[in-house]
PDB file of C-alpha atoms in Angstrom:
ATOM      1  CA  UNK A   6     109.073 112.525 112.930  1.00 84.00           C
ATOM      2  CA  UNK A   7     105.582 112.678 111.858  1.00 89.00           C
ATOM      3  CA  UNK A   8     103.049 110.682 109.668  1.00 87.00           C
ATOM      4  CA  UNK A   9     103.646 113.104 106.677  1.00 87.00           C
ATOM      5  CA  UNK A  10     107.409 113.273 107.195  1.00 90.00           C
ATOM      6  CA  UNK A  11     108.140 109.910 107.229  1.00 90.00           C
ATOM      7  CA  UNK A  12     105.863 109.306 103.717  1.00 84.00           C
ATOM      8  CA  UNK A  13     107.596 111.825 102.386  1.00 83.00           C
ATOM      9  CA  UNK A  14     111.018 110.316 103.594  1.00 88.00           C
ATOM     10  CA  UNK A  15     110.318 106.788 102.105  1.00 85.00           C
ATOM     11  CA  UNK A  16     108.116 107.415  99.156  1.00 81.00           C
ATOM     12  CA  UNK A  17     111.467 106.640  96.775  1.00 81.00           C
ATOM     13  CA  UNK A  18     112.663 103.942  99.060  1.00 85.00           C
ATOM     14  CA  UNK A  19     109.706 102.248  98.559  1.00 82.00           C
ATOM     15  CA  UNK A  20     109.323 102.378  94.940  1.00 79.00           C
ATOM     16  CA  UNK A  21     112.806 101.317  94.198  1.00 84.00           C
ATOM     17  CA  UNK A  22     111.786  98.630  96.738  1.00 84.00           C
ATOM     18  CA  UNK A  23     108.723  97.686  95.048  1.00 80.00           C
ATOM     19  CA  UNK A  24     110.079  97.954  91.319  1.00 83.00           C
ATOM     20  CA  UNK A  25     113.172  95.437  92.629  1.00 87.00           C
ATOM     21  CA  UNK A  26     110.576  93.584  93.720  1.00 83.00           C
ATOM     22  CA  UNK A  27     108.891  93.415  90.475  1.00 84.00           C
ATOM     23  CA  UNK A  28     112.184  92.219  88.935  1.00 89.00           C
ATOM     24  CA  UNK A  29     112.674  89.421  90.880  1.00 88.00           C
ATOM     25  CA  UNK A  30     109.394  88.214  90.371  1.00 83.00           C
ATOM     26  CA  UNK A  31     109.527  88.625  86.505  1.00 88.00           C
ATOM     27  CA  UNK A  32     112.494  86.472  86.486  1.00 90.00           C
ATOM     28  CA  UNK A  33     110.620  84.004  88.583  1.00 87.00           C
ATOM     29  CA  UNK A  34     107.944  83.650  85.880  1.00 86.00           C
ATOM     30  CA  UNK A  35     109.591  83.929  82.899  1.00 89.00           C
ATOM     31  CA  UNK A  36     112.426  81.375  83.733  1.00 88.00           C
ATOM     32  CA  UNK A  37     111.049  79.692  86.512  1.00 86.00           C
ATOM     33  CA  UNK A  38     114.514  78.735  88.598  1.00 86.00           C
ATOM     34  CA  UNK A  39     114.543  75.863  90.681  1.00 85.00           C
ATOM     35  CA  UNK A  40     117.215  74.928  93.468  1.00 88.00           C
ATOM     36  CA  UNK A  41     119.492  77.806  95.250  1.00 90.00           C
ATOM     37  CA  UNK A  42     118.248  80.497  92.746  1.00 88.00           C
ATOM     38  CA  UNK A  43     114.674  79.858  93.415  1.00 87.00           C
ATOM     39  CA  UNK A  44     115.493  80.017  97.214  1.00 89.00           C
ATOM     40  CA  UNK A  45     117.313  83.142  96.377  1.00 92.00           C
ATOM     41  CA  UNK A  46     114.680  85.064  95.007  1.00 87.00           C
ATOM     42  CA  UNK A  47     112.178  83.752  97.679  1.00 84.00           C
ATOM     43  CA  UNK A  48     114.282  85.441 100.242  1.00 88.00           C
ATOM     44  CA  UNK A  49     114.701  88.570  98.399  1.00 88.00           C
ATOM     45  CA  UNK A  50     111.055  88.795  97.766  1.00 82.00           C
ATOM     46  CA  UNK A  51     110.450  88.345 101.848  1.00 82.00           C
ATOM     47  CA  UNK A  52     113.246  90.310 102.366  1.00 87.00           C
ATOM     48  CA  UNK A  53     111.209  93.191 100.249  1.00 84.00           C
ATOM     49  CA  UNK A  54     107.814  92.114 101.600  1.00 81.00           C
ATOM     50  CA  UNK A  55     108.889  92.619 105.417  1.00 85.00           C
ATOM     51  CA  UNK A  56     110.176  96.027 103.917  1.00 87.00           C
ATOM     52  CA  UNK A  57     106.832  96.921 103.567  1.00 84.00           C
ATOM     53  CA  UNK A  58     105.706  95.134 106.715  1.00 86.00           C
ATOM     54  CA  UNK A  59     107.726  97.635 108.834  1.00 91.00           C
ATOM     55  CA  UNK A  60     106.750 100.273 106.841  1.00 89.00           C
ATOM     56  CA  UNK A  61     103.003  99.390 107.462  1.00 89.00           C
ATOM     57  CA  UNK A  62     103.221  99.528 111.540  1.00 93.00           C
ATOM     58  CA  UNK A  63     105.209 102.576 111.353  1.00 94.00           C
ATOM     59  CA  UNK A  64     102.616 104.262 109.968  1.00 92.00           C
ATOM     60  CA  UNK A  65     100.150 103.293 111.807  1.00 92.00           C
ATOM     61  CA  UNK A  66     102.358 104.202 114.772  1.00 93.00           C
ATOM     62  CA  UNK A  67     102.438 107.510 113.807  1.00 93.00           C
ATOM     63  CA  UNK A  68      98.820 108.111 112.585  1.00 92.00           C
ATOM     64  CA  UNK A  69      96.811 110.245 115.263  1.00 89.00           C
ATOM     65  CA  UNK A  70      93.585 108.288 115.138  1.00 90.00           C
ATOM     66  CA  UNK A  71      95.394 104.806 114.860  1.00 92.00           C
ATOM     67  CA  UNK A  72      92.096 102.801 115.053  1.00 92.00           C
ATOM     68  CA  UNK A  73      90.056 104.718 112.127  1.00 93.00           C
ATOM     69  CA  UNK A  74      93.560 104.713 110.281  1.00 91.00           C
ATOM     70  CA  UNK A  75      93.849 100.669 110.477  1.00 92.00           C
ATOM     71  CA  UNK A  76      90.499 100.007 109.358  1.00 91.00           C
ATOM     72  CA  UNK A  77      90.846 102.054 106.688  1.00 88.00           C
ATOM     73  CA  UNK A  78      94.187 100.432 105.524  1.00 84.00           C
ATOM     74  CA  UNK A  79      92.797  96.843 105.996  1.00 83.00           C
ATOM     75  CA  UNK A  80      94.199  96.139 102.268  1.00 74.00           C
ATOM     76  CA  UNK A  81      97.753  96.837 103.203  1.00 78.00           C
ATOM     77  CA  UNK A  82      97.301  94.669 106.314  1.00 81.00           C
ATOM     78  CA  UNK A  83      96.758  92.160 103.627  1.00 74.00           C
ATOM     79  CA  UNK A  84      99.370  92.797 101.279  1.00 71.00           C
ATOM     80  CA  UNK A  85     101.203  92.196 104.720  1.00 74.00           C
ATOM     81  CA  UNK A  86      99.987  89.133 105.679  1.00 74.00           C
ATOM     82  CA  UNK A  87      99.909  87.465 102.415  1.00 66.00           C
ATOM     83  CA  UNK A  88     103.823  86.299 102.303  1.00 60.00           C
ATOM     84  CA  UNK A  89     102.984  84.645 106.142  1.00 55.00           C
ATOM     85  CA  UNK A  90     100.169  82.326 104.560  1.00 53.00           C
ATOM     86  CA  UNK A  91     102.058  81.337 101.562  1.00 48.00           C
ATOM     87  CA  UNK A  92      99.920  82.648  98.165  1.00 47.00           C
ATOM     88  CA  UNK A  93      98.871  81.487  95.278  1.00 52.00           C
ATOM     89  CA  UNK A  94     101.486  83.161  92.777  1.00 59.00           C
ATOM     90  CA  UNK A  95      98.190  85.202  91.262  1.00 59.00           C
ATOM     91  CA  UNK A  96      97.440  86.533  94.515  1.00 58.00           C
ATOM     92  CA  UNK A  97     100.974  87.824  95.469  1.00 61.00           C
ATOM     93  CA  UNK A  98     100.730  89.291  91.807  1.00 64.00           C
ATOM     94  CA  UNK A  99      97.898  91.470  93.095  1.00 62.00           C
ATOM     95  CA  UNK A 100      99.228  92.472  95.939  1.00 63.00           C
ATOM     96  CA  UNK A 101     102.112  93.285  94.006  1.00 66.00           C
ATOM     97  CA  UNK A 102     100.493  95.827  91.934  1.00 68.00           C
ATOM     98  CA  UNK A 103      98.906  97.357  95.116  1.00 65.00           C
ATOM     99  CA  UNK A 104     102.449  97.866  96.679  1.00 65.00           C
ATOM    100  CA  UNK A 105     103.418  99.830  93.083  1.00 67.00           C
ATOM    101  CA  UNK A 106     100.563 101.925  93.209  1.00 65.00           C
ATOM    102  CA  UNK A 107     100.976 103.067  96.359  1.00 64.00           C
ATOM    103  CA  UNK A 108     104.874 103.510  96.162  1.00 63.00           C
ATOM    104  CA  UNK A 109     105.290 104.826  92.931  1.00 62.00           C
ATOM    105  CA  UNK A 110     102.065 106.979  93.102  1.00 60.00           C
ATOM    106  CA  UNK A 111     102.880 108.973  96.346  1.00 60.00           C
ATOM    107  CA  UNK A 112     106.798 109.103  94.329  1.00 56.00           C
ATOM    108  CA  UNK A 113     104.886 110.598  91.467  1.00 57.00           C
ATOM    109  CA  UNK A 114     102.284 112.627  93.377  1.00 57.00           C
ATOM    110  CA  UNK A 115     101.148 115.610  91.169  1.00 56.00           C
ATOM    111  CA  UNK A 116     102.352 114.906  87.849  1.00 65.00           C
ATOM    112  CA  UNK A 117      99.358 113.790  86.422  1.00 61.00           C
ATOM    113  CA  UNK A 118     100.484 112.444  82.910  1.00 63.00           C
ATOM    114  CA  UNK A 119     104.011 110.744  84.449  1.00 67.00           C
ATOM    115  CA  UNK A 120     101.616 108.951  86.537  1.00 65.00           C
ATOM    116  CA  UNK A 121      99.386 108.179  84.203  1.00 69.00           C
ATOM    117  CA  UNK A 122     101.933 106.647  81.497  1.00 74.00           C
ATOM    118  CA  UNK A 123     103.545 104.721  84.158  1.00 72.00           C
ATOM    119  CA  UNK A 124     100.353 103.363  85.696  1.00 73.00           C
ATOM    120  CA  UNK A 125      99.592 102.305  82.430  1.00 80.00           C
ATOM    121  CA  UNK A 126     102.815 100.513  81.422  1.00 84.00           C
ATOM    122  CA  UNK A 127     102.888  99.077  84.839  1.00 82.00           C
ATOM    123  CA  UNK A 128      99.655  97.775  84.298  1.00 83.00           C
ATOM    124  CA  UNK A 129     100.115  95.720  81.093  1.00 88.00           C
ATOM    125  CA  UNK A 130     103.422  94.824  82.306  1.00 89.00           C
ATOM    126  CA  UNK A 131     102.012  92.986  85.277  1.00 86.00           C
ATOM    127  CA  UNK A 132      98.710  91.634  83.503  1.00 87.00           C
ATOM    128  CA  UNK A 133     101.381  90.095  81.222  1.00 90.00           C
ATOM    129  CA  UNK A 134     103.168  88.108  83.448  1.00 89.00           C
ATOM    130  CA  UNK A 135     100.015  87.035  85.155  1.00 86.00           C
ATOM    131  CA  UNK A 136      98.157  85.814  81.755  1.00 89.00           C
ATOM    132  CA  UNK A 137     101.239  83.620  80.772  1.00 91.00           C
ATOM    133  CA  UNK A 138     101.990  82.435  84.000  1.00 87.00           C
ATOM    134  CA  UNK A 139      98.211  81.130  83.751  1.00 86.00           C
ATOM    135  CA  UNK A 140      97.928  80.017  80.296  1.00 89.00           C
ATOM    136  CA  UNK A 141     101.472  78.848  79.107  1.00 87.00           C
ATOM    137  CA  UNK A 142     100.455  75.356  80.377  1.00 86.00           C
ATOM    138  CA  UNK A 143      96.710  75.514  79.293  1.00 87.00           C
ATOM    139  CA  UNK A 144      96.531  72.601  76.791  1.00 87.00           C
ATOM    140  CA  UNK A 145      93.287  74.621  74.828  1.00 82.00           C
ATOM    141  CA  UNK A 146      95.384  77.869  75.345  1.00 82.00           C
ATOM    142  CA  UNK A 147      96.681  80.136  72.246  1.00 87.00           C
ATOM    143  CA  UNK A 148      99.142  82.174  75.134  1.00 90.00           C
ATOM    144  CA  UNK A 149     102.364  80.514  74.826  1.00 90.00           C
ATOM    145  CA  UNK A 150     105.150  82.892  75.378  1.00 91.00           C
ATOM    146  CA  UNK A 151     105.580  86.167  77.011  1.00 93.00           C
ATOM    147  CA  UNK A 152     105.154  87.880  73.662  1.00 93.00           C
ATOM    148  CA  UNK A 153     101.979  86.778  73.375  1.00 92.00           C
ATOM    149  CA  UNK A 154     100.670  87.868  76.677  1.00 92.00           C
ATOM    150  CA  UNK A 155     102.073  91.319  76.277  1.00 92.00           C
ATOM    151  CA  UNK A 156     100.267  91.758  72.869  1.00 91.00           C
ATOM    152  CA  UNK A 157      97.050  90.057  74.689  1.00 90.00           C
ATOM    153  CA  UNK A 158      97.269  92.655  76.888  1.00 90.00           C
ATOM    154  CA  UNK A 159      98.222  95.941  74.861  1.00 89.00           C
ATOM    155  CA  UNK A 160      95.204  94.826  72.604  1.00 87.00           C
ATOM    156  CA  UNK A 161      93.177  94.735  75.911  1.00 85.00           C
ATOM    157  CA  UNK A 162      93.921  98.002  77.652  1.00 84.00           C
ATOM    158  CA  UNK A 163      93.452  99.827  74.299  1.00 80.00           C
ATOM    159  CA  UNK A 164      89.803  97.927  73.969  1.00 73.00           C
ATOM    160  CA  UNK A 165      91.567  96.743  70.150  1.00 72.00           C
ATOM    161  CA  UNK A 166      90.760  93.156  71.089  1.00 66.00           C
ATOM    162  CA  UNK A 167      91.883  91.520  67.774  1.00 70.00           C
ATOM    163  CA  UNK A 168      90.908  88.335  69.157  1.00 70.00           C
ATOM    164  CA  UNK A 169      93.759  86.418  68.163  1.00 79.00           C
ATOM    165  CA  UNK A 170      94.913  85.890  71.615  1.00 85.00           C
ATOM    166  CA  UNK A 171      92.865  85.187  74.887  1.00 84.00           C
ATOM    167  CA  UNK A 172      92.229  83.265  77.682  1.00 88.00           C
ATOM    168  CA  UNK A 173      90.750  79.449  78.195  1.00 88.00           C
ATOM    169  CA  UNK A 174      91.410  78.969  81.487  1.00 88.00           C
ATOM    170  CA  UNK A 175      89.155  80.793  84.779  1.00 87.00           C
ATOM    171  CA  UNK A 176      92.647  82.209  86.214  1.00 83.00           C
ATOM    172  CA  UNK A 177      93.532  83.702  82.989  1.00 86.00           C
ATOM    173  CA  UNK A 178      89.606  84.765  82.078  1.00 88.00           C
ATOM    174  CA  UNK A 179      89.845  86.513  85.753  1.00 85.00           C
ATOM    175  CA  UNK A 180      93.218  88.472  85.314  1.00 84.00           C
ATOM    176  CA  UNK A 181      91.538  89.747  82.122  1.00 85.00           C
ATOM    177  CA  UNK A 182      88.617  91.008  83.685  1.00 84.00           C
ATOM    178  CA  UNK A 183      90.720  92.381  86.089  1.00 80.00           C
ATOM    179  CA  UNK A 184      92.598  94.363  83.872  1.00 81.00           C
ATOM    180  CA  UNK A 185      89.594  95.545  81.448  1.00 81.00           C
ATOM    181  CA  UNK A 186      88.460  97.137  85.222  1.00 76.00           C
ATOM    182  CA  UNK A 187      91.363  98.337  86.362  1.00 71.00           C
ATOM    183  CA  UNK A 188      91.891 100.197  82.257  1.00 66.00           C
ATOM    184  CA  UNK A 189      88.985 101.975  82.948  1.00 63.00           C
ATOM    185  CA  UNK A 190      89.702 103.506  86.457  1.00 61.00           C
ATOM    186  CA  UNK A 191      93.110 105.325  84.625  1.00 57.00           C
ATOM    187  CA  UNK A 192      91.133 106.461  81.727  1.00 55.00           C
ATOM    188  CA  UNK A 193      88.974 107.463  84.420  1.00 55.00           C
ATOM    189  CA  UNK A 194      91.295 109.325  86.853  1.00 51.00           C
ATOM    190  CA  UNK A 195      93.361 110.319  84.085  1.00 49.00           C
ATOM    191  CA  UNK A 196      90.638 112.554  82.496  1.00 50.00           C
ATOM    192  CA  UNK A 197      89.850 114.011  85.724  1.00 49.00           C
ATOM    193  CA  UNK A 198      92.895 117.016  86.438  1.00 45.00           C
ATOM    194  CA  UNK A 199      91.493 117.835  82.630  1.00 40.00           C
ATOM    195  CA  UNK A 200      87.919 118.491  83.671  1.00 45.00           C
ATOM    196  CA  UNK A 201      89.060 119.827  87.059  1.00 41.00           C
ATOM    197  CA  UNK A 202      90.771 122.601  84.864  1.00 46.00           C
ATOM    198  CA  UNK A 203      88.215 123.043  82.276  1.00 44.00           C
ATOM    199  CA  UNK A 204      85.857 123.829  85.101  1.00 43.00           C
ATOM    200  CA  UNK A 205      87.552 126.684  86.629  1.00 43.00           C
ATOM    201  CA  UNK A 206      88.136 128.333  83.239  1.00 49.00           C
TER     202      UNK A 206
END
């Protein structure tokens, strides 16, 4: 089996790894388990994580310049690597939308507006969870429940910004710059195909 072959074997494994993955997590946040169900989900989200690991150094098993392929995947190294040092919950959230974007994209390579709407939704999704996760506790914080966050961030990604909702503390004021950034690189890459076909017309 080569490189391509074996992407093209996993790409669905990997995004109904990674999606699992985001489920457990969600549950994590929004109800916050303690005892043998927060053990539970730690293990699954290893379990998922080493997943990942093995898919990372079979690839670079099979690439033909393995050198110039690792240091060009020095990102997914990290994604690797972040479980073993033990993360800050915001940091395993970004890796976390890393391993979606590379799962589900290759999954959904070539349909430009699937990808685009799910990119999207994933997006706010995520931001979501990270914003309350950050702010529920913040005594100055108007982000109290889930709800909130997910309106904080539809207003965001749509540059609304009501202003009824944001951020007090520097976690929550980073994920929001964070995902002002990342809303511009889709409305970016999603207008490209478009120009790509005007200018062969």
């Amino acid at each position: 089996m080569n490189y391509q072959q074996w992407e093209r074997a996993t790409e669905w494994p990997l995004a109904g790894s990674a999606l699992t993955f985001l489920a457990i997590y969600t549950w994590t946040v929004l109800s916050q388990p303690t005892g043998t169900g927060a053990h539970i989900a730690e293990y699954a989200i290893l379990g998922i994580w080493a997943l990942f690991g093995i898919d990372y150094l079979v690839r670079l098993a099979l690439a033909e310049q393995r050198m110039r392929w690792f240091f060009l995947h020095l990102h997914e190294l990290a994604i690797v690597a972040l479980p073993v040092l033990r993360p800050l919950r915001l940091l395993r959230l970004l890796t976390l939308v890393s391993l979606l974007q590379r799962s589900i994209g290759g999954a959904l390579r070539g349909r430009v507006v699937t990808y685009a709407v799910a990119g999207t939704l994933m997006l706010v999704f995520v931001a979501s969870l990270a914003m309350f996760d950050a702010e529920r506790t913040a005594p100055a914080g108007s982000i109290k429940t889930f709800p909130d966050a997910l309106w904080w961030a539809t207003t965001t990604i749509t540059t609304v910004g009501y202003g009824d909702f944001s951020p007090s503390t520097a976690t929550g004021r980073f994920i929001a710059v964070g995902l002002m950034s990342q809303a511009s690189r889709c409305s970016e890459s999603s207008r490209q195909p478009w120009r790509r076909g005007s200018s062969r017309r």
